[in-house]
Coordinates of C-alpha atoms and ligand atoms in Angstrom, one line a residue:
Q1 CA 68.1 22.1 67.7
P2 CA 66.9 25.4 69.3
G3 CA 67.1 25.3 73.2
A4 CA 64.4 25.2 75.7
A5 CA 65.0 28.6 76.6
Q6 CA 63.4 30.0 73.4
S7 CA 60.4 31.9 73.8
V8 CA 57.0 29.9 73.6
P9 CA 54.9 31.2 70.6
P10 CA 51.0 31.1 70.8
V11 CA 49.3 27.8 69.9
L12 CA 48.0 28.2 66.4
P13 CA 45.6 25.9 64.6
I14 CA 47.6 23.2 62.7
A15 CA 46.2 24.2 59.3
E16 CA 47.8 27.7 59.6
V17 CA 51.2 26.2 60.7
V18 CA 51.3 23.9 57.4
A19 CA 49.8 26.3 55.1
D20 CA 51.0 26.1 51.5
R21 CA 49.3 29.0 49.8
D22 CA 51.6 28.7 46.9
A23 CA 50.8 25.1 46.2
D24 CA 54.8 24.6 45.8
T25 CA 54.8 21.8 48.4
I26 CA 57.0 23.9 50.9
P27 CA 55.0 25.2 53.8
D28 CA 55.0 29.0 54.1
G29 CA 56.3 29.2 57.5
L30 CA 59.3 27.0 57.0
N31 CA 62.1 27.5 59.6
R32 CA 59.6 29.8 61.8
R33 CA 58.8 28.5 65.5
F34 CA 55.1 27.5 66.0
S35 CA 53.2 25.8 69.0
V36 CA 50.3 23.4 68.2
R37 CA 47.9 21.4 70.2
G38 CA 46.4 18.3 69.0
V39 CA 45.2 14.6 69.5
T40 CA 47.9 12.0 69.3
L41 CA 46.7 9.8 66.3
V42 CA 49.5 7.3 66.5
G43 CA 51.3 6.8 69.5
N44 CA 55.1 7.2 69.7
R45 CA 55.6 3.7 70.9
A46 CA 53.9 2.6 67.6
L47 CA 56.5 4.6 65.8
Q48 CA 59.7 3.8 67.7
A49 CA 61.8 3.2 64.6
Q50 CA 61.2 6.8 63.7
N51 CA 63.2 8.4 66.5
Y52 CA 60.5 10.3 68.4
Q53 CA 57.6 11.1 66.1
L54 CA 53.8 11.7 66.9
L55 CA 51.1 12.1 64.5
V56 CA 48.7 14.6 66.0
Q57 CA 45.5 16.3 64.3
D58 CA 43.4 19.2 65.5
E59 CA 40.1 20.3 64.0
S60 CA 41.9 22.0 61.3
G61 CA 44.4 19.6 60.0
G62 CA 47.1 17.1 61.0
L63 CA 50.8 17.2 61.3
S64 CA 54.0 15.1 62.3
L65 CA 56.0 16.2 65.4
Y66 CA 59.4 14.9 65.4
T67 CA 62.6 15.4 67.4
R68 CA 65.7 13.2 67.9
S69 CA 66.0 13.8 71.5
Q70 CA 64.1 11.1 73.9
Q71 CA 60.9 12.6 75.0
A72 CA 57.9 11.3 77.0
D73 CA 55.7 8.1 76.0
V74 CA 52.7 9.4 74.6
E75 CA 49.7 7.3 73.6
A76 CA 47.1 7.6 70.9
G77 CA 44.3 9.5 72.3
Q78 CA 46.6 11.9 74.5
V79 CA 46.3 15.7 73.9
V80 CA 49.9 17.4 73.4
E81 CA 51.0 20.9 73.1
A82 CA 54.3 21.1 71.2
S83 CA 56.5 24.0 70.1
G84 CA 59.0 23.9 67.5
T85 CA 60.5 25.1 64.1
L86 CA 58.5 24.2 61.0
G87 CA 60.5 21.9 58.8
Q88 CA 59.9 19.2 56.1
F89 CA 60.9 15.7 55.8
R90 CA 60.9 14.3 52.6
G91 CA 58.3 16.4 51.2
A92 CA 56.1 16.3 54.4
P93 CA 55.9 19.3 56.6
Q94 CA 56.7 18.3 60.3
L95 CA 57.3 20.4 63.4
F96 CA 60.8 19.7 64.7
I97 CA 59.9 20.2 68.5
D98 CA 61.8 21.1 71.4
R99 CA 59.0 21.1 73.6
L100 CA 56.0 18.8 74.3
E101 CA 53.6 18.7 77.0
V102 CA 50.8 16.0 77.6
V103 CA 47.8 18.3 78.5
G104 CA 44.9 15.9 78.6
E105 CA 43.1 13.2 76.8
A106 CA 40.4 13.2 74.0
P107 CA 38.7 10.7 71.7
L108 CA 40.6 10.0 68.5
P109 CA 38.8 12.4 66.0
A110 CA 36.3 10.4 63.7
P111 CA 38.0 9.5 60.5
R112 CA 36.7 11.1 57.4
A113 CA 35.5 8.6 54.6
V114 CA 37.8 9.4 51.6
P115 CA 37.8 7.7 48.1
L116 CA 41.2 6.2 47.4
A117 CA 42.3 8.9 44.8
E118 CA 41.6 11.5 47.0
V119 CA 44.1 10.4 49.7
D120 CA 46.6 10.8 47.3
S121 CA 46.7 14.7 47.6
W122 CA 47.8 17.2 50.4
Q123 CA 44.2 17.9 51.4
H124 CA 44.1 15.1 54.1
L125 CA 47.8 14.9 55.2
G126 CA 48.2 14.2 58.7
R127 CA 44.5 13.1 59.3
R128 CA 42.6 10.3 60.3
V129 CA 40.9 8.9 57.0
R130 CA 38.9 6.0 56.2
V131 CA 39.1 4.3 52.6
E132 CA 37.9 1.3 50.9
G133 CA 39.7 -1.1 48.5
L134 CA 40.8 -4.5 47.4
A135 CA 43.7 -6.1 49.2
G136 CA 46.7 -6.1 47.0
P137 CA 50.4 -7.5 47.1
L138 CA 51.9 -7.4 50.7
S139 CA 55.6 -7.0 51.7
L140 CA 57.1 -7.5 55.0
E141 CA 60.6 -6.2 55.2
G142 CA 60.8 -4.6 58.9
Y143 CA 57.8 -2.8 58.3
G144 CA 54.6 -4.0 56.6
R145 CA 53.5 -2.7 53.4
L146 CA 50.1 -3.6 52.0
R147 CA 48.8 -2.2 48.7
I148 CA 45.2 -1.8 48.3
D149 CA 43.3 -1.0 45.0
G150 CA 40.3 1.4 44.6
D151 CA 37.3 0.9 42.4
D152 CA 38.6 4.0 40.5
G153 CA 42.0 2.2 39.6
T154 CA 44.2 4.1 42.0
T155 CA 46.1 2.2 44.4
L156 CA 47.5 3.3 47.9
S157 CA 50.1 1.7 50.4
L158 CA 49.3 0.9 54.2
Y159 CA 52.3 1.6 55.9
I160 CA 52.5 -0.5 59.2
P161 CA 55.4 0.4 61.3
Q162 CA 57.7 -2.5 62.3
A163 CA 56.5 -2.2 66.2
A164 CA 53.0 -3.1 64.7
V165 CA 53.6 -5.7 62.3
D166 CA 53.7 -8.5 64.7
R167 CA 50.3 -7.6 65.9
F168 CA 48.7 -8.2 62.5
D169 CA 47.5 -11.5 61.5
W170 CA 48.4 -11.2 57.7
S171 CA 46.2 -14.4 56.8
L172 CA 43.3 -12.3 57.5
Y173 CA 43.7 -10.0 54.6
P174 CA 44.3 -12.3 51.4
R175 CA 44.5 -10.8 48.2
G176 CA 41.4 -9.8 46.7
A177 CA 39.6 -9.2 49.9
R178 CA 37.5 -6.1 50.0
L179 CA 39.0 -3.9 52.9
E180 CA 38.0 -0.9 54.9
V181 CA 41.1 0.9 56.5
T182 CA 41.4 3.8 58.9
G183 CA 44.8 5.3 59.1
V184 CA 46.7 8.5 59.2
S185 CA 47.4 10.0 55.7
S186 CA 51.2 10.7 55.7
L187 CA 53.6 11.6 52.7
Y188 CA 56.8 9.5 52.3
K189 CA 58.9 10.1 49.4
E190 CA 62.2 8.1 49.1
T191 CA 64.0 10.6 46.8
W192 CA 61.8 13.5 47.5
P193 CA 60.5 15.3 45.2
Y194 CA 60.6 12.9 42.6
D195 CA 59.0 9.6 43.8
G196 CA 57.4 7.8 46.7
G197 CA 54.0 9.2 47.6
F198 CA 51.0 9.2 50.1
Q199 CA 50.5 6.4 52.4
L200 CA 48.3 5.5 55.3
V201 CA 49.8 4.9 58.5
V202 CA 48.0 2.0 60.3
T203 CA 49.3 0.8 63.8
S204 CA 46.1 -1.2 65.0
P205 CA 44.7 -4.5 63.5
E206 CA 41.2 -3.1 64.5
D207 CA 41.7 -0.5 62.0
I208 CA 41.5 -2.6 59.1
R209 CA 38.1 -4.4 58.5
V210 CA 37.2 -6.9 55.9
L211 CA 34.2 -6.1 54.2
A212 CA 34.0 -9.1 51.7
P213 CA 36.3 -12.1 51.3
P214 CA 38.0 -12.4 48.1
T215 CA 36.2 -14.1 45.2
P216 CA 36.9 -18.0 45.9
P217 CA 38.9 -19.3 42.9
W218 CA 36.3 -22.0 41.8
V219 CA 33.9 -18.9 41.3
R220 CA 36.4 -17.4 39.3
W221 CA 37.1 -20.4 37.3
G222 CA 33.3 -21.3 36.8
L223 CA 33.1 -17.7 35.5
Y224 CA 35.8 -18.2 33.3
A225 CA 34.3 -21.7 32.3
S226 CA 30.8 -20.1 31.7
L227 CA 32.2 -17.5 29.5
P228 CA 32.4 -19.7 26.5
A229 CA 28.9 -21.2 27.1
A230 CA 27.6 -17.6 27.4
A231 CA 29.2 -16.6 24.2
L232 CA 27.6 -19.9 22.5
V233 CA 24.3 -19.0 23.9
A234 CA 24.5 -15.3 22.6
L235 CA 25.7 -16.7 19.5
S236 CA 22.8 -19.1 19.2
L237 CA 20.3 -16.5 20.2
L238 CA 21.9 -14.2 17.2
V239 CA 21.8 -17.0 14.7
F240 CA 18.2 -18.0 15.9
A241 CA 17.0 -14.2 15.3
S242 CA 18.7 -14.0 12.1
M243 CA 17.1 -17.3 11.1
Q244 CA 13.7 -16.1 12.2
R245 CA 14.2 -12.9 10.0
K246 CA 15.1 -14.9 7.2
Q247 CA 12.3 -17.0 7.5
R248 CA 9.9 -14.2 7.9
L249 CA 11.2 -12.6 4.8
R250 CA 11.0 -15.9 3.0
Q251 CA 7.4 -16.1 3.8
Q252 CA 6.7 -12.5 2.8
E253 CA 8.5 -13.4 -0.5
L254 CA 6.5 -16.4 -1.3
A255 CA 3.0 -15.0 -0.3
T256 CA 3.8 -12.0 -2.5
L257 CA 5.0 -14.3 -5.3
G258 CA 1.7 -16.6 -5.0
A259 CA -0.5 -13.4 -4.8
L260 CA 1.5 -12.0 -8.1
S261 CA 0.8 -15.3 -9.8
T262 CA -3.0 -15.4 -8.5
A263 CA -3.3 -11.4 -9.9
F264 CA -2.1 -12.4 -13.4
A265 CA -3.7 -15.9 -13.7
E266 CA -6.9 -13.7 -14.7
P267 CA -5.9 -12.7 -18.2
E268 CA -8.6 -9.7 -18.1
G269 CA -7.7 -6.2 -18.1
D270 CA -5.8 -3.8 -20.3
A271 CA -2.1 -2.9 -19.7
A272 CA -2.8 -0.3 -17.0
Q273 CA -5.0 -2.8 -15.2
L274 CA -2.5 -5.4 -15.3
S275 CA 0.2 -2.9 -14.0
R276 CA -2.0 -1.7 -11.4
R277 CA -2.5 -5.1 -10.1
A278 CA 1.4 -5.7 -9.9
C279 CA 1.8 -2.3 -8.1
E280 CA -1.1 -3.1 -5.7
T281 CA 0.2 -6.5 -4.7
L282 CA 3.6 -5.3 -4.2
S283 CA 2.8 -2.6 -1.8
A284 CA -0.2 -4.6 0.0
Y285 CA 2.6 -7.4 0.8
G286 CA 4.8 -4.9 2.1
V287 CA 7.6 -5.4 -0.4
T288 CA 7.7 -1.7 -1.3
S289 CA 5.6 1.2 -0.3
A290 CA 5.9 3.2 -3.6
V291 CA 6.3 1.5 -7.0
C292 CA 5.3 2.5 -10.3
V293 CA 4.8 1.1 -13.9
H294 CA 5.8 3.5 -16.8
L295 CA 4.9 2.6 -20.5
V296 CA 6.0 4.1 -23.6
G297 CA 3.1 5.7 -25.6
E298 CA 2.1 6.0 -29.1
D299 CA 4.0 9.4 -29.3
G300 CA 7.2 7.9 -27.7
A301 CA 6.5 9.7 -24.2
L302 CA 7.0 7.6 -21.1
V303 CA 3.6 7.7 -19.1
C304 CA 2.9 6.4 -15.7
V305 CA 0.1 3.9 -16.1
A306 CA 0.0 2.5 -12.7
R307 CA 1.3 3.2 -9.1
S308 CA 1.1 1.6 -5.7
A309 CA -2.3 2.6 -3.8
D310 CA -1.0 4.2 -0.7
T311 CA -2.6 7.4 0.2
G312 CA -0.1 8.8 2.6
E313 CA 1.5 12.6 2.2
R314 CA 4.6 11.0 0.5
Q315 CA 2.4 9.3 -2.2
Q316 CA 0.6 12.7 -2.9
A317 CA 4.0 14.2 -3.7
L318 CA 5.0 10.9 -5.6
D319 CA 1.4 11.5 -7.8
R320 CA 2.5 14.9 -8.7
L321 CA 5.8 13.8 -9.9
L322 CA 4.2 11.0 -11.7
A323 CA 1.5 13.1 -13.4
A324 CA 3.8 14.6 -15.9
P325 CA 4.7 12.3 -19.0
I326 CA 8.7 12.2 -19.9
E327 CA 9.0 13.3 -23.3
A328 CA 10.5 11.0 -26.1
D329 CA 13.7 13.4 -26.2
D330 CA 14.3 13.3 -22.8
L331 CA 14.5 9.4 -22.7
A332 CA 17.8 9.2 -24.8
D333 CA 19.9 8.1 -21.7
G334 CA 17.3 5.7 -20.2
P335 CA 14.3 6.0 -18.1
A336 CA 16.1 5.8 -14.8
E337 CA 18.0 8.9 -15.5
A338 CA 15.1 10.7 -17.0
L339 CA 13.0 9.9 -13.7
A340 CA 15.9 11.2 -11.5
R341 CA 15.8 14.5 -13.7
A342 CA 12.0 14.7 -13.2
G343 CA 12.8 14.7 -9.3
L344 CA 12.2 10.9 -9.1
P345 CA 15.2 9.2 -8.2
T346 CA 14.7 5.3 -8.2
L347 CA 16.2 2.6 -6.2
A348 CA 15.4 0.0 -9.0
C349 CA 14.1 0.5 -12.5
H350 CA 13.7 -3.0 -14.6
P351 CA 12.7 -3.1 -18.2
L352 CA 9.4 -5.1 -18.7
P353 CA 10.5 -8.1 -21.1
A354 CA 8.2 -7.9 -24.0
S355 CA 9.1 -9.0 -27.5
E356 CA 6.9 -6.8 -29.4
G357 CA 4.8 -4.9 -27.1
R358 CA 5.0 -1.1 -25.9
P359 CA 8.4 -0.9 -24.0
G360 CA 7.8 -0.4 -20.2
W361 CA 9.7 -0.1 -17.1
L362 CA 8.7 -1.0 -13.4
S363 CA 10.4 1.1 -10.9
V364 CA 10.7 1.7 -7.3
P365 CA 11.0 5.4 -6.4
S366 CA 13.7 6.0 -3.5
M367 CA 11.2 8.3 -1.4
G368 CA 14.3 8.5 1.2
Q369 CA 14.9 4.8 1.4
Q370 CA 18.7 3.9 0.7
R371 CA 18.6 0.5 -0.7
L372 CA 16.4 -2.6 -1.4
N373 CA 17.1 -5.8 0.6
A374 CA 17.8 -9.0 -1.2
M375 CA 14.2 -10.0 -0.8
Q376 CA 12.8 -7.0 -2.1
Q377 CA 15.1 -7.3 -5.2
R378 CA 14.2 -10.9 -5.9
V379 CA 10.4 -10.2 -5.6
L380 CA 10.7 -7.1 -7.8
L381 CA 12.5 -9.0 -10.5
A382 CA 9.8 -11.8 -10.2
A383 CA 7.0 -8.9 -10.4
V384 CA 8.9 -7.7 -13.5
K385 CA 8.8 -11.0 -15.3
L386 CA 5.3 -12.0 -14.6
L387 CA 4.0 -8.6 -15.3
G388 CA 5.9 -8.7 -18.7
L389 CA 4.6 -12.0 -19.4
A390 CA 0.8 -10.9 -18.5
L391 CA 1.3 -8.0 -21.0
E392 CA 2.8 -10.1 -23.8
N393 CA 0.1 -12.9 -23.2
R394 CA -2.5 -10.1 -23.7
R395 CA -0.9 -8.6 -26.7
I396 CA -0.6 -12.0 -28.2
R397 CA -4.2 -12.9 -27.3
E398 CA -5.5 -9.4 -28.8
Q399 CA -3.5 -10.3 -32.1
A400 CA -4.9 -13.7 -32.2
E401 CA -8.5 -12.2 -31.9
R402 CA -8.0 -9.6 -34.6
E403 CA -6.7 -12.4 -36.8
R404 CA -9.3 -14.8 -35.9
A405 CA -12.0 -11.9 -36.9
A406 CA -10.2 -11.3 -40.1
L407 CA -10.3 -14.8 -40.9
H408 CA -13.9 -15.3 -40.2
R409 CA -14.6 -12.0 -42.2
L410 CA -12.9 -13.7 -45.1
A411 CA -14.6 -16.9 -44.7
V412 CA -18.0 -15.3 -44.5
T413 CA -17.5 -12.8 -47.3
D414 CA -17.6 -13.1 -51.0
E415 CA -14.5 -12.1 -52.4
L416 CA -15.9 -10.4 -55.8
T417 CA -18.7 -8.4 -54.5
G418 CA -17.7 -7.9 -50.7
L419 CA -21.2 -9.1 -49.7
Y420 CA -21.5 -11.8 -47.1
N421 CA -21.7 -15.3 -48.3
R422 CA -24.0 -18.2 -48.1
R423 CA -21.9 -19.6 -45.0
F424 CA -22.6 -16.2 -43.1
L425 CA -26.3 -16.4 -44.2
D426 CA -26.6 -19.7 -42.3
E427 CA -25.1 -18.3 -39.0
Y428 CA -27.3 -15.2 -39.6
L429 CA -30.5 -17.2 -40.0
R430 CA -29.6 -19.4 -36.9
M431 CA -29.8 -16.2 -35.0
Q432 CA -32.4 -14.4 -36.6
V433 CA -35.1 -17.0 -37.4
P434 CA -35.7 -17.7 -33.7
V435 CA -35.9 -14.2 -32.8
A436 CA -38.5 -13.5 -35.5
R437 CA -40.1 -16.5 -34.2
R438 CA -40.2 -15.2 -30.4
R439 CA -40.8 -11.7 -31.0
G440 CA -43.1 -12.2 -34.0
S441 CA -41.0 -9.5 -35.6
G442 CA -41.1 -9.7 -39.8
L443 CA -38.4 -11.4 -41.6
A444 CA -38.6 -11.6 -45.2
F445 CA -36.5 -13.5 -48.0
L446 CA -36.0 -11.7 -51.3
S447 CA -34.2 -14.1 -53.9
I448 CA -32.7 -12.0 -56.7
D449 CA -31.2 -13.2 -60.1
I450 CA -29.7 -10.9 -62.8
D451 CA -31.7 -11.3 -66.0
H452 CA -29.9 -12.9 -69.0
F453 CA -26.5 -12.4 -67.3
K454 CA -25.0 -15.4 -69.6
S455 CA -25.5 -12.9 -72.7
I456 CA -23.6 -10.2 -70.8
N457 CA -20.7 -12.5 -70.2
D458 CA -20.8 -13.8 -73.9
R459 CA -21.0 -10.1 -75.4
F460 CA -18.6 -8.3 -73.5
G461 CA -16.4 -11.0 -71.7
H462 CA -16.1 -12.4 -68.5
P463 CA -14.4 -9.5 -66.6
A464 CA -17.1 -7.4 -67.6
G465 CA -19.5 -9.9 -66.2
D466 CA -17.6 -9.7 -62.9
A467 CA -17.7 -5.8 -63.0
V468 CA -21.6 -6.0 -63.6
L469 CA -21.5 -8.3 -60.6
R470 CA -19.9 -5.9 -58.5
H471 CA -22.1 -2.9 -59.7
V472 CA -25.3 -5.0 -58.9
A473 CA -23.9 -6.1 -55.4
A474 CA -23.2 -2.2 -54.6
A475 CA -26.7 -1.1 -55.9
L476 CA -28.3 -3.8 -53.7
R477 CA -26.3 -2.8 -50.5
A478 CA -27.0 0.8 -51.2
A479 CA -30.8 0.2 -51.5
S480 CA -31.1 -2.0 -48.4
R481 CA -31.7 -0.5 -44.9
S482 CA -29.1 -1.2 -42.2
S483 CA -31.5 -4.0 -41.0
D484 CA -31.2 -5.9 -44.2
L485 CA -28.6 -8.4 -45.3
P486 CA -27.7 -8.7 -48.9
V487 CA -25.9 -12.0 -49.6
R488 CA -24.4 -13.2 -52.8
M489 CA -25.8 -16.8 -52.9
G490 CA -23.4 -17.9 -55.9
G491 CA -23.2 -17.0 -59.6
E492 CA -25.4 -14.3 -60.5
E493 CA -27.8 -14.8 -57.6
F494 CA -28.4 -12.8 -54.7
L495 CA -30.5 -13.0 -51.6
V496 CA -31.7 -10.2 -49.3
V497 CA -32.9 -11.0 -46.0
A498 CA -35.0 -8.1 -44.6
A499 CA -35.7 -8.0 -40.7
E500 CA -38.2 -6.0 -39.1
A501 CA -40.5 -5.8 -42.3
D502 CA -44.1 -6.9 -43.1
L503 CA -45.0 -8.3 -46.5
E504 CA -46.1 -4.9 -47.7
G505 CA -42.7 -3.4 -46.6
T506 CA -40.9 -6.2 -48.2
I507 CA -42.6 -5.9 -51.7
E508 CA -41.8 -1.9 -51.5
L509 CA -38.1 -2.9 -50.6
A510 CA -38.0 -5.5 -53.5
E511 CA -39.1 -2.8 -55.9
R512 CA -36.6 -0.4 -54.5
L513 CA -33.8 -3.0 -55.3
R514 CA -35.1 -3.6 -58.6
R515 CA -35.2 -0.1 -59.7
A516 CA -31.7 0.5 -58.3
V517 CA -30.2 -2.2 -60.4
E518 CA -32.2 -0.9 -63.3
S519 CA -30.6 2.5 -62.9
I520 CA -27.1 1.3 -62.9
D521 CA -25.2 3.2 -65.9
L522 CA -23.2 0.2 -67.7
G523 CA -21.6 3.0 -69.9
A524 CA -18.9 3.6 -67.5
L525 CA -18.0 -0.2 -67.6
G526 CA -17.5 0.0 -71.4
I527 CA -20.8 -1.6 -71.9
D528 CA -23.1 -0.6 -74.4
P529 CA -24.9 2.3 -72.7
G530 CA -28.1 1.2 -74.4
L531 CA -28.2 -1.9 -72.4
R532 CA -29.9 -2.2 -69.1
V533 CA -29.0 -4.9 -66.5
T534 CA -32.1 -5.8 -64.5
V535 CA -32.9 -8.3 -61.8
S536 CA -36.1 -10.5 -61.1
I537 CA -37.2 -10.8 -57.3
G538 CA -39.0 -13.5 -55.7
V539 CA -40.5 -12.6 -52.2
A540 CA -41.2 -14.8 -49.5
Q541 CA -42.5 -13.8 -45.8
F542 CA -42.0 -15.2 -42.6
G543 CA -45.2 -16.1 -41.1
V544 CA -47.2 -15.9 -44.2
H545 CA -45.1 -18.4 -46.5
G546 CA -43.7 -20.6 -43.8
E547 CA -41.5 -20.2 -40.5
E548 CA -38.4 -22.4 -41.4
S549 CA -35.7 -20.5 -43.3
E550 CA -35.0 -23.4 -45.7
G551 CA -38.7 -23.4 -46.8
L552 CA -38.9 -19.6 -47.0
I553 CA -35.9 -19.5 -49.4
Q554 CA -37.3 -22.1 -51.6
A555 CA -40.7 -20.3 -51.6
S556 CA -38.6 -17.1 -52.6
D557 CA -36.9 -18.9 -55.3
E558 CA -40.1 -20.3 -56.6
A559 CA -41.3 -16.8 -56.7
L560 CA -38.2 -15.7 -58.4
Y561 CA -38.8 -18.5 -61.2
E562 CA -42.3 -17.1 -61.4
A563 CA -41.1 -13.4 -61.8
K564 CA -38.5 -14.8 -64.7
R565 CA -41.6 -16.5 -66.2
G566 CA -43.5 -13.3 -66.0
G567 CA -41.2 -11.7 -68.2
R568 CA -38.0 -10.4 -65.9
N569 CA -37.2 -7.3 -64.3
R570 CA -40.1 -7.6 -61.8
V571 CA -41.0 -8.6 -58.4
A572 CA -43.1 -12.0 -57.5
V573 CA -44.5 -12.9 -54.2
A574 CA -44.5 -16.4 -53.2
G575 CA -48.0 -18.1 -53.9
A576 CA -48.9 -15.0 -56.0
R577 CA -48.7 -13.8 -59.4
A578 CA -45.4 -11.6 -60.3
A579 CA -45.9 -7.9 -59.9
G580 CA -43.9 -4.9 -61.4
T581 CA -42.8 -3.9 -64.7
G582 CA -41.3 -5.9 -67.4
Ligands
GTP1 N1 -18.5 -13.3 -65.2 C1 -19.3 -14.0 -64.4 N2 -20.2 -14.8 -64.9 C2 -20.7 -15.9 -64.1 C3 -20.3 -15.9 -62.7 N3 -21.1 -17.0 -62.0 C4 -21.8 -17.5 -63.0 N4 -21.8 -16.8 -64.2 C5 -22.5 -17.0 -65.4 O1 -23.9 -16.4 -65.2 C6 -24.5 -17.2 -66.3 C7 -25.9 -17.7 -65.7 O2 -26.4 -17.8 -66.9 P1 -27.9 -18.7 -66.9 O3 -28.0 -19.4 -65.7 O4 -28.2 -19.3 -68.1 O5 -29.0 -17.4 -66.6 P2 -29.3 -16.2 -67.4 O6 -28.4 -15.9 -68.5 O7 -28.9 -15.1 -66.2 O8 -30.7 -16.1 -67.9 P3 -32.0 -16.0 -66.9 O9 -31.5 -16.0 -65.5 O10 -33.0 -17.2 -67.4 O11 -32.4 -14.6 -67.3 C8 -23.5 -18.5 -66.8 O12 -23.3 -18.0 -68.1 C9 -22.3 -18.4 -65.8 O13 -21.1 -18.7 -66.6 C10 -19.3 -14.9 -62.1 O14 -18.8 -15.2 -61.0 N5 -18.8 -14.1 -63.1

């Protein structure tokens, strides 16, 4: 140790004495003599086991003063001035003093509140600091060592010198209690520089304060016990929410299916109208915002016949893409691929079930959406089936209607001449007689019979007779007006019902018909060109000769016989003598 005779260097701030500018843990002034002045933080008596050691602090920093020789008793709060050589012990700088003088008293410097992790650095070495943490394990082996754990996960040792251990009632600091501790930061490395670390030197029980007692075990157990219950509640909430969502989707699905069946319950409308009904229902019930139906046209091209009625911006873009038909050549690998090539990728593209109708597809353009959920897929498939059925029903209904009309036409048409037959005449008169009665419009009956037809049959054969019948029918049809109805009553007898005609006009018509038959050229039929086919005509007028169709027909028939009796090839009016040429 240097002797007392050595010169006393001027007092320097402690921070300058322990300066470590190279950050290599070795103070720059190692082995040089310094004088410092500071307040004693932990008295010598409290650190008896450490030979003679004082922990002092001035405004700039803290330092340990150490000597092996007996010096005076110094209490915490006394100001000391000391000189010595700077050294270090297990990593911590300390002044190996040869001179110490108590020069006054001062209050202990206020401790600086420091996060636990920050104490683990050189910055606060030798100074009073205050930290907070939870009490950890305690060991009492001569000295006391209590570990505290910071909120940030770092730990720190409280070092309580042997002399102070008995002053502590350790039961006051049970594990888990939240503590506030004031102490002097010091470094103690057992096998410096490889292990050990910072610790807080605490000598007074007042320097440890319990902020909060540890959590009682029953709270912890309660917490552990409530965890499964909380998990169960959370799980139930999740299940409930998922059930509610499922139920909402189910309701939406049922409502949409109901609306679809109602939409197709009405059979009215063509294919485009039925398709539009499907699209509008799907979008109105929120199943998809964009949906469209394509049908293959007569020329084989795929044409969009309906789409959902949204008017948003995206829909306008969709409209532009849907406007152009997809040509038949483009459909080779299916409509979904053809639509995708046309800039319209789809999430679904289902063929409409139809046995003989035009092939068609219901598709959902993706419009940025990734996929359809299970409910959407189910409803779409149902919509496809219902629409397909509706289209098929419509097609079958139309075909039945056409067949019924054809059958009716057959039933009311005379096969040989193509004129309407007696059955149709009855239908026609059921409608026309009340009209004539109501409006007072003219209605006339012209009974027509071919003269000496039997002899044509007999001379030229039955087929020639048929040909004559056809020609007479054609001549009657050609000479009639569009409002007149020529009918073959059977055999060689015809009846023309003339609407909108008065008696004068009817007689004119009868003459016209008579002349038309007379001018038929029978030479072209292989019949003697010298022969003429003629008809006799009897006329009866509604309102003049009666108002019931049966009576009027009978009257015209009687007039016809009158014409026959009058020499044939002439017109006779009911209740009058036969007129015309013979
Ligand atoms: N080829 C042919 N003949 C028919 C058809 N229907 C009836 N006839 C014949 O038409 C003839 C009618 O003869 P009639 O009733 O005696 O009268 P008509 O010879 O015309 O003499 P009038 O009426 O007195 O001038 C009969 O010989 C029937 O066989 C038919 O569909 N085709």
